[in-house]
Amino acid sequence: MMQIDEIDNVNQQLIDDDDNAAIIDSDASDVDEEEASPLLSALDDLESRVVTALNEFKSHPGTVGSTATAAGSVKQSIHQELASVLRPVVEVSAHTGPSTARALASSYPQNYTVEMCVDEIYTRINSELILPVILESAQSDTIPAKRSASLALFHTLHSEWCKAGSYLDGSTSAPSLAGPYGPGISPGSGHVSAPPFNPAEGQRRNQIKSARRAELLRRWVQSSIPNLTPGTFTNATLDASAAGRGVLSASAALKPCLRYMAERIGSADDAGALRLFLPVMRMIEGVLGRLFLERTRGGEANSIDKKGQVEGDALRSSCIKFLEIVVLCFSKKELPFQAASRMKKDIANDFSLEDLPPGHPIITRESLEEIGDYAFSTLRGLVLLGGQAAIDPNLLLAAAASSSSGSNFMGGSNPFTPILDILKPAALAFLNFETDAEKAEASGGDKHKFTLDRANIELDFGLSQKSYSLSINAIQMLATKRPVYFKESSVCLARRAIDPPGASDNDGVFLSKAAITGIRTHLRSSCLTLLRHFLSVTSGSWEVLVDALKQAGMETQADRALKASKQQLNLMKGGRAARNRAAVFYEWDTSADDSRAAKRQRDTDDAQARVRAAKMARGLGSGIQLPTSMVDACELVLLNLDNLPPKRPPVASSKQRKQPIDLDFVVDAVLSNGASLTMEENHWYDRDGGDGWAIEEGEVGEDGRPVLTFKMNSSVLDAGMKIAQGEKVKETEKAFAEQSKLASSMAFSRVLMSSSTARSSAVADFGKQIAARLALTLEGVKPAREIERSHVMAVEAVESSIKKNAETEEELAGALEFALENPLVSSSLAYDLTPKDLSTDEIEVTNSAASTSALAMRILNEAYVCSFNEDKAKYEKCLDLFVSSVVNACDLSNQNPKDNERKRIANAAASSLPHQLGAAPFLTPSSLNLVSSLCDIDEVVKKFSTKTPSQTIAEAAAARTAKAAAEKRATAALLILRDVAFQRDALRGSAVDAAVAIASGRLPASAQIEDKALKLVMNVIFPKNLDCSDKVITSAAKELEFATRFAIENHEKITKANEASARKKDKHGHSSKSALAPQSDEEKQALDRVRKPVVLVMALAVRRPEIIKAIMENGCRDGADVLAKAIKTNMPKLARAAATKHGAAKIAVQVANMASEKEAPLLICFLDNLVTAADKSVPSQELIDACQEIQKARLDADGKPDIRYIMPVVSGVMRVELLKELPGFVKGSDEILKTALHRMSERLGRYSMIFRDEPDPSENTLRGMSSCEQMVYLHQLDFHAIGIPQKRYLDVIRVCLEDDEVFNDRVVQAALDYISGKFLEGESLPLAYMRTIILTCSKHESLHSWICHVLLPRLVEGQVYSDKRQWEGWMRCAKMLENTGDQGISSLEAIDKLPEEQKKMYRAKYPKK
């Protein structure tokens, strides 16, 4: 959060329109200009996103989540759920990483190049993180579903990397913009131009691209191989599931790998091709082994269930599909008579032996073609026999042995041999039966008769309907894609169609009757398809195909198909003119279809005739609704002229209308779309409304015109005066008042609508001016039906704003009351924001920016003028009403993104709002709060960012567009706040408060808008001038206070939740989290709420260090534990930035002078993180001196220097000085002691089991204290001299021994060994030495042998029995280890080395059992 992202290009263009935006500097995008490298920050951010997704994937149980799905939604499968979990990994790997690299290189051209950023991000994110983790999961995860998701991820990564702008981009035409180095679009499209390109640089990029492609493919292949190994899971079902996914992954990886190997061979990189070729061969061997060697590995043939389904058929089907791909890739696609130049080449989706360059010593076309031929023969056998012919068990055993050992059973080193060891026996087993049948066919004289003796054919496995269909499809596809196999494929399918499954007693026993019928139909349709192909004629296979179809009763279809294939061949052989003149058609039997179509057409025509006759008979007199189209309406009127009745039908009223039914009557009905046929009887002013005024003509003036005098009827004037003065009126006068208001409403509606649709800008402006004056004058007049919708929308907008803005509820309540009292004003303000059903011409007028803003501005200006003499708050209420309507229009557009009219209105309103508010006489704080609510798009962004499996491309594109539009409108709100802060001094504080509230998360907004608001505050407003920076700091302090109150108010609730969570974890035996990690969901939500203001204030504290005082004061208030935890969590960022900008030593002293004793915990946390950030090796001497100065200035309860302030730098203090400080740490609490010991040894991990000696005894150079040294010096403490009780001395050593993660068995062994060595040199043993050995015996069983055979004899050698206390401990230790029960571990050897006297003493106390 301390580093702010750049505003996107669209929003930047809006900012560039203003001179105030010139202060935005691309180099100032960081909160701290001297902070850490932007590249490292970006890498950390990308890594955290990837690690979060991978951790979620790793911890996934492998079952579908139990959360309820939305109504109408389809529940996701486990594979879809895991794919959605890994989707962020794909996005970061393929798209976000390269785009981040390009953004960094563009923003910091003086520091980074695009190549440097791309290489670093690829290495850190892909090579070192994503690919190894996914490979490990695909190879060793114990849950098959997660293995499947990992395998599928490699396929997804390969597809995404090949898209424009990613690492393997092959679609961008400009070389300088290809791959991750450009945006992935072609130059000249109006968005980007291709920069100059260096061929040498292009060659280097191609080499890097090839290396990355090789890495991905190699790991992809490596991930598939372990899943193909038998016995991956002990459960047969799980093992088959994992193997099936492995086969699918291998099928997807084979063609990309072969294409890459072909490129390497073409580039003379034989070694590079071979490095990928060998794993690919092992992968092929694994798939073939799962297809043909299962019987041998399982010890018995696959069993058949009652339904005729072969077990493991899903795996077998995947293997057959893979076998098809092997044949397709390891064969040639030459046409018999067509030149190679005329062949269509689809390099991206196909691979054949022609694509493999010659010259490689191992990877040759001949070797691969041999594999393809045997695989094709095997496929033919599966189709003809309905399964795999039984293979010699000895050959199977040998092939299985070679497959499991990784080498071929013939002892050769050829990588093709293991594959041929599997394929060749399988193919030969079928070819033996085929040869016998062909010999019988030749001897019988019938060249198409092919009969297999199925009674004597034994199968290793049979095919189910699914696998059988896949085999037939494979043969048919190979015939059309590989012409060299066309004849053999045609003969194979024709023979099987002649002798289909179920024809004999021993054929098709594994299949149901329905399956047999389906396979027979499939065989016939495949034969018909091949017969239509022109190759059936050129290869001579049409005879057998026709014969098979005739025997199946399809002679007519066969003749037509043969005719079509011959005609196609003639056209191919003919010239261009012949092909152009040809009228190729294929005639099917459609007589029945033609008759049905003709009948439907007749029915349709009759129905239209009946409708037309009904329209003519009905006439206009019954109030028919005319069509919308004028042409249709006129046509209908002309058709009904003869049907008009001689007089108008009677109506409900007894009074007959006087208007005759003539041509004018008809024309009015057509022009008004039927509205003239009804007249409202209650609207008297429609007929004689002018009776209230009298016109008198006077004398003729000089201009020749008579002078006109207007006089109001006296009764009308009296009624109006009574109503205005509130006097009691008669019923007739009351009716007059109501009619007057109704007439005013209708007149106002006509004026408003006419001004909105006028083509003349002058007329439109004049109409809006009149409408504005009338709206504020006609108080209490209800709007007409045409504009009532606008009034309702305005009222709903204010009510919605009251719900969302609790702080300005009082002001908005006044605006709501004003809207209800002045409906015409609210209707006018919301008129342009309400969708209307306009004609095309009207829409063109309404779309103009002037029309959109003029009416609202007229209303505001009129209200501003009225506020001088009447209600002072009228303008403010109008302003709040208008801004609420704009916000509501934007919200409605966000809720329904498919409504184009609302989208147009919202975009126009949001884009013109900055100009309107900029021209407004003055603004109010409540209006700025309403503007801020435009940023509340978090739910919208989440809704449109969520992808569902059923979402179409159009829906996804609409969601992205709606999301971008919402973000653009929110950015416009930020621009308004910026303009107000710069241009209106009186409201600068309110504008800054709103911007800071958005940046801190108190006002709702999406994450991207919060980042933009943070950038606006830190990089635009804060550096503007001193007043702006002071306002920002004041607002940030308010937000911190809000966060503090929030933490205090929720303290009790969070405490109870944490306690409940702790009890739940203890019950289930879960370990507690880190001290700074949230312990419950309630605490997590609270941390998210207070984190943003903390980060904002910390960002300001880097520039104004005195703000750190406020951070510490609020964090140490009673009950603000959540805030303190948020401060400690983000303290490393503050410490790192402050140390870089001001210097570690200087800022440490400055902050210490500001902090009180109550704030000591946060001060120590600051110093702790300051040391980590200041130096990567050891703390500097300046910082050590600063901490010592702070320690001396801050005394503890006993009046002595507080040892806590020296703890952060003890890793850099001389060891001899640490010995002086060690007693102080021992006197402190256990927590202080453990922290100090950890700090002393944190940079000495490699020396943890070593007691270091000074290189030069006369000079002290050793810093810190290793774990072994700590254990030694703690034993050697003179507790009497330093004034601590003996119990505390012994407890300190016990505390260390309990921390077995730091003081493990090897550290304890090293310390005891060092002390015993000094004992032999003449030094006395420490008091706690033997006690430590006894505790070690109880805790570390691994040291029993060393204690028995080394340590105890050594102590005997040093005459430990001379010290009564130590001798007592020695005997107890020896007794503990005398009979341990472990073979060879006993203290008897040490006991036997005792002198006789001591030995007798030992046996006297501990007799031998």
Short mmCIF file of C-alpha atoms in Angstrom, two decimals, residues 1145 1148-1149 1167 1170-1171 1181-1193 1202 1205-1209:
data_model
loop_
_atom_site.label_atom_id
_atom_site.label_comp_id
_atom_site.label_asym_id
_atom_site.label_seq_id
_atom_site.Cartn_x
_atom_site.Cartn_y
_atom_site.Cartn_z
CA ALA A 1145 20.42 6.55 14.11
CA ALA A 1148 15.75 6.38 16.32
CA VAL A 1149 16.75 9.18 18.70
CA LEU A 1167 13.69 0.14 16.94
CA LEU A 1170 14.75 -0.18 12.29
CA VAL A 1171 17.71 -2.46 12.92
CA GLN A 1181 27.93 1.52 15.22
CA GLU A 1182 26.00 4.79 14.97
CA LEU A 1183 22.75 2.94 15.53
CA ILE A 1184 24.25 0.96 18.41
CA ASP A 1185 25.42 4.21 20.03
CA ALA A 1186 21.95 5.71 19.49
CA CYS A 1187 20.27 2.74 21.20
CA GLN A 1188 22.71 2.92 24.09
CA GLU A 1189 21.95 6.62 24.40
CA ILE A 1190 18.23 5.86 24.46
CA GLN A 1191 18.81 3.14 27.07
CA LYS A 1192 20.61 5.56 29.36
CA ALA A 1193 17.89 8.17 29.00
CA ASP A 1202 16.14 -0.12 30.66
CA TYR A 1205 16.19 -0.56 24.35
CA ILE A 1206 19.55 -2.19 23.74
CA MET A 1207 18.01 -5.51 22.68
CA PRO A 1208 17.44 -4.60 19.00
CA VAL A 1209 21.17 -4.04 18.38
#
